[in-house]
CSV table of C-alpha atoms in Angstrom, one decimal:
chain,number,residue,atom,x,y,z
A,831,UNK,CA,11.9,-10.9,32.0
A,832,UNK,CA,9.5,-10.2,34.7
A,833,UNK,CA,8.5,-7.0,36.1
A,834,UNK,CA,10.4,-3.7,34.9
A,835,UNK,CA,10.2,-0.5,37.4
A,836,UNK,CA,10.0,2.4,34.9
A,837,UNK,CA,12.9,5.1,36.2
A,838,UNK,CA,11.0,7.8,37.9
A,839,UNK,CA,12.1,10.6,36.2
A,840,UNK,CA,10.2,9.1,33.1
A,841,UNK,CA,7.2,10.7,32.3
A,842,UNK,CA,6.8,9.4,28.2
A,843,UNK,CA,6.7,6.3,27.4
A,844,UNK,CA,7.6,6.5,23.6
A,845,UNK,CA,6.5,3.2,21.1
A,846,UNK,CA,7.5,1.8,18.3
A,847,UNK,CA,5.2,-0.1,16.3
A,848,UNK,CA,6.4,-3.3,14.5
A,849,UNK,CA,7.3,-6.3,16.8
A,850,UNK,CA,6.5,-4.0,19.8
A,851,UNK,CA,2.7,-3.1,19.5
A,852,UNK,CA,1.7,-5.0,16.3
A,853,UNK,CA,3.0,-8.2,15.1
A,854,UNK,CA,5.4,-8.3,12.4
A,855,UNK,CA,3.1,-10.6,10.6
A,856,UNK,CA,0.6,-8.0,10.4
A,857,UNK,CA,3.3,-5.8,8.4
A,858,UNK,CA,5.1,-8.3,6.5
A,859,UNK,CA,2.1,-10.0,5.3
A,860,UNK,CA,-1.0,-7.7,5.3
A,861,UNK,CA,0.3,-4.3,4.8
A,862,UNK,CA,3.5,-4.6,2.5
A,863,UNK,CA,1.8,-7.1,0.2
A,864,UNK,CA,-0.9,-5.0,-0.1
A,865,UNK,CA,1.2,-2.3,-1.7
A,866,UNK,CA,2.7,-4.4,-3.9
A,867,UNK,CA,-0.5,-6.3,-5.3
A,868,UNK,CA,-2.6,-3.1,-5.5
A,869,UNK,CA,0.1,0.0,-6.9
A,870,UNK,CA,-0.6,-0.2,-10.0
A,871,UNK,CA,-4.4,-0.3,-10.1
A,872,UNK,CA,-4.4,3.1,-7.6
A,873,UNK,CA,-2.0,5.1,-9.4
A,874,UNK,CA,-4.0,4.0,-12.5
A,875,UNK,CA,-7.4,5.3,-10.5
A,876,UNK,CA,-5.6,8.2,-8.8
A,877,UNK,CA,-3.0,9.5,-11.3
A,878,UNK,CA,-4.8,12.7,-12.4
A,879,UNK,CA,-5.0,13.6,-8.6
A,880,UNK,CA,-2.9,16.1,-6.4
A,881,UNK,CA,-2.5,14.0,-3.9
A,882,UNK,CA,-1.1,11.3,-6.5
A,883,UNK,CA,0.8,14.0,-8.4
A,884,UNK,CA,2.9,15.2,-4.8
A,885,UNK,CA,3.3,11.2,-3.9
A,886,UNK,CA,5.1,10.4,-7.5
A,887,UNK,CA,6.9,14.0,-7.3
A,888,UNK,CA,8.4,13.1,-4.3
A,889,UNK,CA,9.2,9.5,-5.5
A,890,UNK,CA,10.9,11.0,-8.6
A,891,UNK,CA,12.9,13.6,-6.3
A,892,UNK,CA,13.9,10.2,-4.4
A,893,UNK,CA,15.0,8.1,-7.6
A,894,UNK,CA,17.4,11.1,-8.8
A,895,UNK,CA,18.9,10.8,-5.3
A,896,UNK,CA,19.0,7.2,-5.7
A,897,UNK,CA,20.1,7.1,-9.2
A,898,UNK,CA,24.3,6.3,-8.2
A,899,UNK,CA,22.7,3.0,-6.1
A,900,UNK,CA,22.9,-0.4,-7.9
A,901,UNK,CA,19.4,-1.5,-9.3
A,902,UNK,CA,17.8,1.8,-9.3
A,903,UNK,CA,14.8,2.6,-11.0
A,904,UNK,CA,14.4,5.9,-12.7
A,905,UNK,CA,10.8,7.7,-12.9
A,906,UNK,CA,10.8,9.7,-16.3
A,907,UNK,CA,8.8,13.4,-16.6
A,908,UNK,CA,5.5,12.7,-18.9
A,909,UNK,CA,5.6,14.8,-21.9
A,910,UNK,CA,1.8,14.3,-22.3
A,911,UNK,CA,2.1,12.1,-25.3
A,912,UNK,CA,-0.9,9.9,-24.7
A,913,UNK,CA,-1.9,7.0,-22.7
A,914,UNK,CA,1.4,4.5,-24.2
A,915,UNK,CA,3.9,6.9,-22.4
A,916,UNK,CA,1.3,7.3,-19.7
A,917,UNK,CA,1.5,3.9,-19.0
A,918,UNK,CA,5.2,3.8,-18.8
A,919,UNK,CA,5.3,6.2,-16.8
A,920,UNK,CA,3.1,4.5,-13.5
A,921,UNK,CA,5.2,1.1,-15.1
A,922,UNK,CA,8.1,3.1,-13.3
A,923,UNK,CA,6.7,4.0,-10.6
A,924,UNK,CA,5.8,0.5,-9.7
A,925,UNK,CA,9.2,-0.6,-10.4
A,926,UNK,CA,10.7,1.6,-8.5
A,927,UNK,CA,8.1,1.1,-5.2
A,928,UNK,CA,8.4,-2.3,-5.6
A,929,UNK,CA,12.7,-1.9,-5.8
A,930,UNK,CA,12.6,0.0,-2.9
A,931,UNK,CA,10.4,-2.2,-0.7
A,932,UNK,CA,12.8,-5.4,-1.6
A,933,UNK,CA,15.7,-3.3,-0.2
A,934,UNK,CA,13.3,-2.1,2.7
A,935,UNK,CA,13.9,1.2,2.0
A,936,UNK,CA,12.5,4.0,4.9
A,937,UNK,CA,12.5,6.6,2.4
A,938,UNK,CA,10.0,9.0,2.8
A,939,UNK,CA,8.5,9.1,-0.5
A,940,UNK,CA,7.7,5.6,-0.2
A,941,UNK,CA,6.4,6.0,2.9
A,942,UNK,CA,3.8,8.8,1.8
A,943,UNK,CA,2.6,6.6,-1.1
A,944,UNK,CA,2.1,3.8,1.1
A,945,UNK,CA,-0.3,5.7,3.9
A,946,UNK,CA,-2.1,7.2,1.0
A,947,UNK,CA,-2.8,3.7,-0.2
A,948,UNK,CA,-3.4,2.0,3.2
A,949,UNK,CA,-5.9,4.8,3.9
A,950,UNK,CA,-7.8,3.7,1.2
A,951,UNK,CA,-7.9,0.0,2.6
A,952,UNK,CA,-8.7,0.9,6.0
A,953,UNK,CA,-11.5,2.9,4.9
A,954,UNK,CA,-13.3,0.3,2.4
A,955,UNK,CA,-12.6,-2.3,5.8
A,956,UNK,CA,-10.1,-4.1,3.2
A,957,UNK,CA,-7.5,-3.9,6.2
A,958,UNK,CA,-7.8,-3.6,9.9
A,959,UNK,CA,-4.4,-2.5,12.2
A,960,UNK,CA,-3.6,-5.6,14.3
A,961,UNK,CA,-2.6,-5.1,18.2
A,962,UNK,CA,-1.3,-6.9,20.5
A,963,UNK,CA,-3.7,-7.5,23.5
A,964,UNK,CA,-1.9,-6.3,26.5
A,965,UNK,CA,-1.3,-3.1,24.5
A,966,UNK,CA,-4.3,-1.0,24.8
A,967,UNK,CA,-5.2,-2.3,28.5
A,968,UNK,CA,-1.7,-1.5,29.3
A,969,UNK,CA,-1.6,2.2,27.8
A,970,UNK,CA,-5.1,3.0,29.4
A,971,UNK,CA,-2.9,2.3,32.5
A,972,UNK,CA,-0.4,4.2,31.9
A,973,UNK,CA,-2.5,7.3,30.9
A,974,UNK,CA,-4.8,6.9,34.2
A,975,UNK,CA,-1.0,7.5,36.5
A,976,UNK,CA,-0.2,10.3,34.6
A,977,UNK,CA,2.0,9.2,31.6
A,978,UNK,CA,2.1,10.8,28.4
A,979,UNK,CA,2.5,8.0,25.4
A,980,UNK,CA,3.7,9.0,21.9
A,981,UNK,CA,4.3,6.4,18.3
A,982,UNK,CA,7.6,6.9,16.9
A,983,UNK,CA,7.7,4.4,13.7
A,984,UNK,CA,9.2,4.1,10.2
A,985,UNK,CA,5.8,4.3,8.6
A,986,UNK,CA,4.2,7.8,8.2
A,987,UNK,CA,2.4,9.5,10.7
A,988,UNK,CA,-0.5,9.4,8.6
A,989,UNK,CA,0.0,5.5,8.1
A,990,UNK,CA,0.6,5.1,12.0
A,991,UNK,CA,-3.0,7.2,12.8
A,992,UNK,CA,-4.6,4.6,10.0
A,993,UNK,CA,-3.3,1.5,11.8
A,994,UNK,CA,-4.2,2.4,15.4
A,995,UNK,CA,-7.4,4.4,14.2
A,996,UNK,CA,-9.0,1.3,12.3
A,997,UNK,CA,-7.9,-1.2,14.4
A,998,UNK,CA,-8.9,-4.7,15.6
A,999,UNK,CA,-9.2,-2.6,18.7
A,1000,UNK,CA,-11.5,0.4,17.4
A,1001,UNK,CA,-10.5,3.6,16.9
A,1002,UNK,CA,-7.7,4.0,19.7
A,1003,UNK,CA,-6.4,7.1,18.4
A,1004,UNK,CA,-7.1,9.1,21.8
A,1005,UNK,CA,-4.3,6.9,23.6
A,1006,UNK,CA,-1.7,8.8,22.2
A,1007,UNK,CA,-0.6,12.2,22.9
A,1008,UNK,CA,1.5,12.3,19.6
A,1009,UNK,CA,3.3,10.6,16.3
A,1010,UNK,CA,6.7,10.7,14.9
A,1011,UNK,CA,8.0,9.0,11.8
A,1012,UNK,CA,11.3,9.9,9.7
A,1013,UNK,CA,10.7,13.7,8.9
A,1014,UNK,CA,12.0,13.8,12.9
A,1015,UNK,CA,15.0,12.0,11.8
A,1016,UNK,CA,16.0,8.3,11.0
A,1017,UNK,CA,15.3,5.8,14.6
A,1018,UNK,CA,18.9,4.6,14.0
A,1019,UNK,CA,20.8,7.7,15.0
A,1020,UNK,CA,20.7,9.3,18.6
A,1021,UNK,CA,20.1,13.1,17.5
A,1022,UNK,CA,16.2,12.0,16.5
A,1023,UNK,CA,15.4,11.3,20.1
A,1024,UNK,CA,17.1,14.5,20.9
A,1025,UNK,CA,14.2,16.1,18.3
A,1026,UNK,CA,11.6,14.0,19.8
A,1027,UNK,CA,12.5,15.3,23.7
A,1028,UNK,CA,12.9,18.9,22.3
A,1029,UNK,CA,9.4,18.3,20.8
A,1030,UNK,CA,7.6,16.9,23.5
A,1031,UNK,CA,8.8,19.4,25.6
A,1032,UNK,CA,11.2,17.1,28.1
A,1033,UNK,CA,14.8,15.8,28.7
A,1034,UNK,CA,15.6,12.7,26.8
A,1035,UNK,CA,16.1,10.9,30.2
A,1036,UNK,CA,12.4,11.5,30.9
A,1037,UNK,CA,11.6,9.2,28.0
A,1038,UNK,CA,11.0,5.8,28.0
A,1039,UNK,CA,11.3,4.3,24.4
A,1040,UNK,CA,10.1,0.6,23.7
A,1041,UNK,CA,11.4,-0.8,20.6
A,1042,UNK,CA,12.2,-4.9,19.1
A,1043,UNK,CA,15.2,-3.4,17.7
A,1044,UNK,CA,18.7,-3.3,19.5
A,1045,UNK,CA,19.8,-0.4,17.1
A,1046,UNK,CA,17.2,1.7,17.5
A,1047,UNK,CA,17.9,0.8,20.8
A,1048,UNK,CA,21.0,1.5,21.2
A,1049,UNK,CA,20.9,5.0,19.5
A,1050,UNK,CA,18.1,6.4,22.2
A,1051,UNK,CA,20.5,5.3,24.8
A,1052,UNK,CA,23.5,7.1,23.3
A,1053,UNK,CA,20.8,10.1,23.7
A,1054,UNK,CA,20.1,9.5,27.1
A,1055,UNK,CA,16.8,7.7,26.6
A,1056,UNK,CA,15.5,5.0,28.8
A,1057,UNK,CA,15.0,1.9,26.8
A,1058,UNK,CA,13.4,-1.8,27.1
A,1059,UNK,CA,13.9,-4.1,23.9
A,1060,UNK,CA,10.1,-5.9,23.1
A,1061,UNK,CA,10.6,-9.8,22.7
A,1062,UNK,CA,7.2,-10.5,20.7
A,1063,UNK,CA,6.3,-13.9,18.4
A,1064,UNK,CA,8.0,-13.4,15.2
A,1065,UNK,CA,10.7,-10.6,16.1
A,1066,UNK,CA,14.4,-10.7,15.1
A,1067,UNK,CA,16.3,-13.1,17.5
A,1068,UNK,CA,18.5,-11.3,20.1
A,1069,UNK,CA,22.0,-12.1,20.4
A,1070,UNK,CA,23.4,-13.4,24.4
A,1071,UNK,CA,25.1,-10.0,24.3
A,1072,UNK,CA,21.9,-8.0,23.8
A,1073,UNK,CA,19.9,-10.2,26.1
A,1074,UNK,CA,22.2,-9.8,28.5
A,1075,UNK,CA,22.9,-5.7,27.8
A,1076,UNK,CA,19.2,-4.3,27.3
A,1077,UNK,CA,16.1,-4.6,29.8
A,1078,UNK,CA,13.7,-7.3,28.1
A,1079,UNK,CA,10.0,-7.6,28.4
A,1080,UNK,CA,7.2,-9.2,26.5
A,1081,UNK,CA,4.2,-8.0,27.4
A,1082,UNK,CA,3.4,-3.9,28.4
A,1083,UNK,CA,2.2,-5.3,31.2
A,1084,UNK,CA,5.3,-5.9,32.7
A,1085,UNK,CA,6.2,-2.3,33.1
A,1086,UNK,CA,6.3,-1.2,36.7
A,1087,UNK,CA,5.4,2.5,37.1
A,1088,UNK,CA,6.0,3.9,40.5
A,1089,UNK,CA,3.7,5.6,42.5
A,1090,UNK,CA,4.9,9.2,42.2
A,1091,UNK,CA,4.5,9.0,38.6
């Protein structure tokens, strides 16, 4: 690692979050436990709401999809037959959030629920987004030579806008010139990048995506995307193959741009 001269036909430097502008940690043991401690006690505060209503619609459209897979929990239709059946009901629904989180599911049903009950933490100050500390120096940078930056994550768009918008930074929300999250496609398969190019606007070689993930990785470049693999405390060990294979950095500050960007 060192420095990395960005390509010059880049002009979009598109980020991942997890392991590349946030610690792992932050995720694994703020946010997701979070979920799983509080579910209960919102859908029990929020049940009668839309909002709610939409979030476990959506997560009972998901469990009939998942109904064939091994462990699956079922949500059951309320019949309105008083607060026992009530009960049951959200029992479900925490089963089935809580199954679906042990198999690290990127559905986006769970991902809804989940912003809609980080929101709530961010805005009580229960939770602030973690970053790293070369990050937002290193984006103001990039900004000031011309560079467009965008968020492509697993978490909801409305999750990612929580994070950078109530973070240990401040509100850094007017870095980015966009989000992305599943609805554009899963990070895993080389067509989303293709959305996210078509999108922004640009070719796919015009984009430089940063990610701690050699999959995600490795599907951008089948689309012609420029990519750098994140090495961060706490992310998923690299193979010799990959760390021979990718560009590495470990710090945004070791992005070169060059002067005609």
């Amino acid at each position: 690692m060192g420095v990395l001269p960005v390509p010059a036909e880049v002009r979009a430097i598109l980020l991942d979050i997890e392991g590349t502008t946030t610690p792992i940690a932050f995720v694994q043991e703020t946010l997701f436990p979070y979920i799983k401690d509080n579910v209960k006690e919102y859908l029990r505060a929020h049940w009668e709401e839309e909002e709610c209503q939409r979030d476990v619609g959506l997560l009972r459209k998901q469990a009939q999809e998942d109904s064939s897979l091994a462990g699956a929990v079922p949500i059951p239709l309320e019949s309105g037959s008083g607060e026992e059946e009530l009960e049951r009901v959200i029992q479900a629904v925490v089963d089935n959030v809580h199954w679906q989180m042990s198999l690290d599911r990127k559905s986006t049903a769970l991902k809804q629920l989940q912003g809609h009950m980080w929101r709530a933490a961010y805005a009580t100050g229960h939770v602030k987004g973690e970053i790293f500390e070369d990050v937002v120096p290193a984006i103001r940078k990039w900004r000031e030579a011309g560079m467009k930056v965008y968020i492509y994550s697993s978490g909801s768009v409305e999750a990612q806008k929580l994070l950078f918008g109530h973070s240990t930074e401040g509100d850094i929300l007017e870095l980015f010139d966009g989000h992305f999250d599943t609805r554009i496609g899963p990070k895993v398969e080389s067509e989303s990048y293709r959305r996210i190019a078509a999108s922004i606007g640009c070719a796919t070689n015009n984009i430089l995506f940063l990610t701690d993930v050699p999959r995600e990785a490795n599907a951008a470049e089948e689309a012609d995307t420029h990519v750098a693999v994140v090495i961060r405390p706490g992310n998923a060990g690299l193979t010799d193959d990959e760390k021979s294979y990718y560009s590495l950095i470990s710090s945004f500050t070791e992005l070169f741009l060059p002067p005609s960007t």
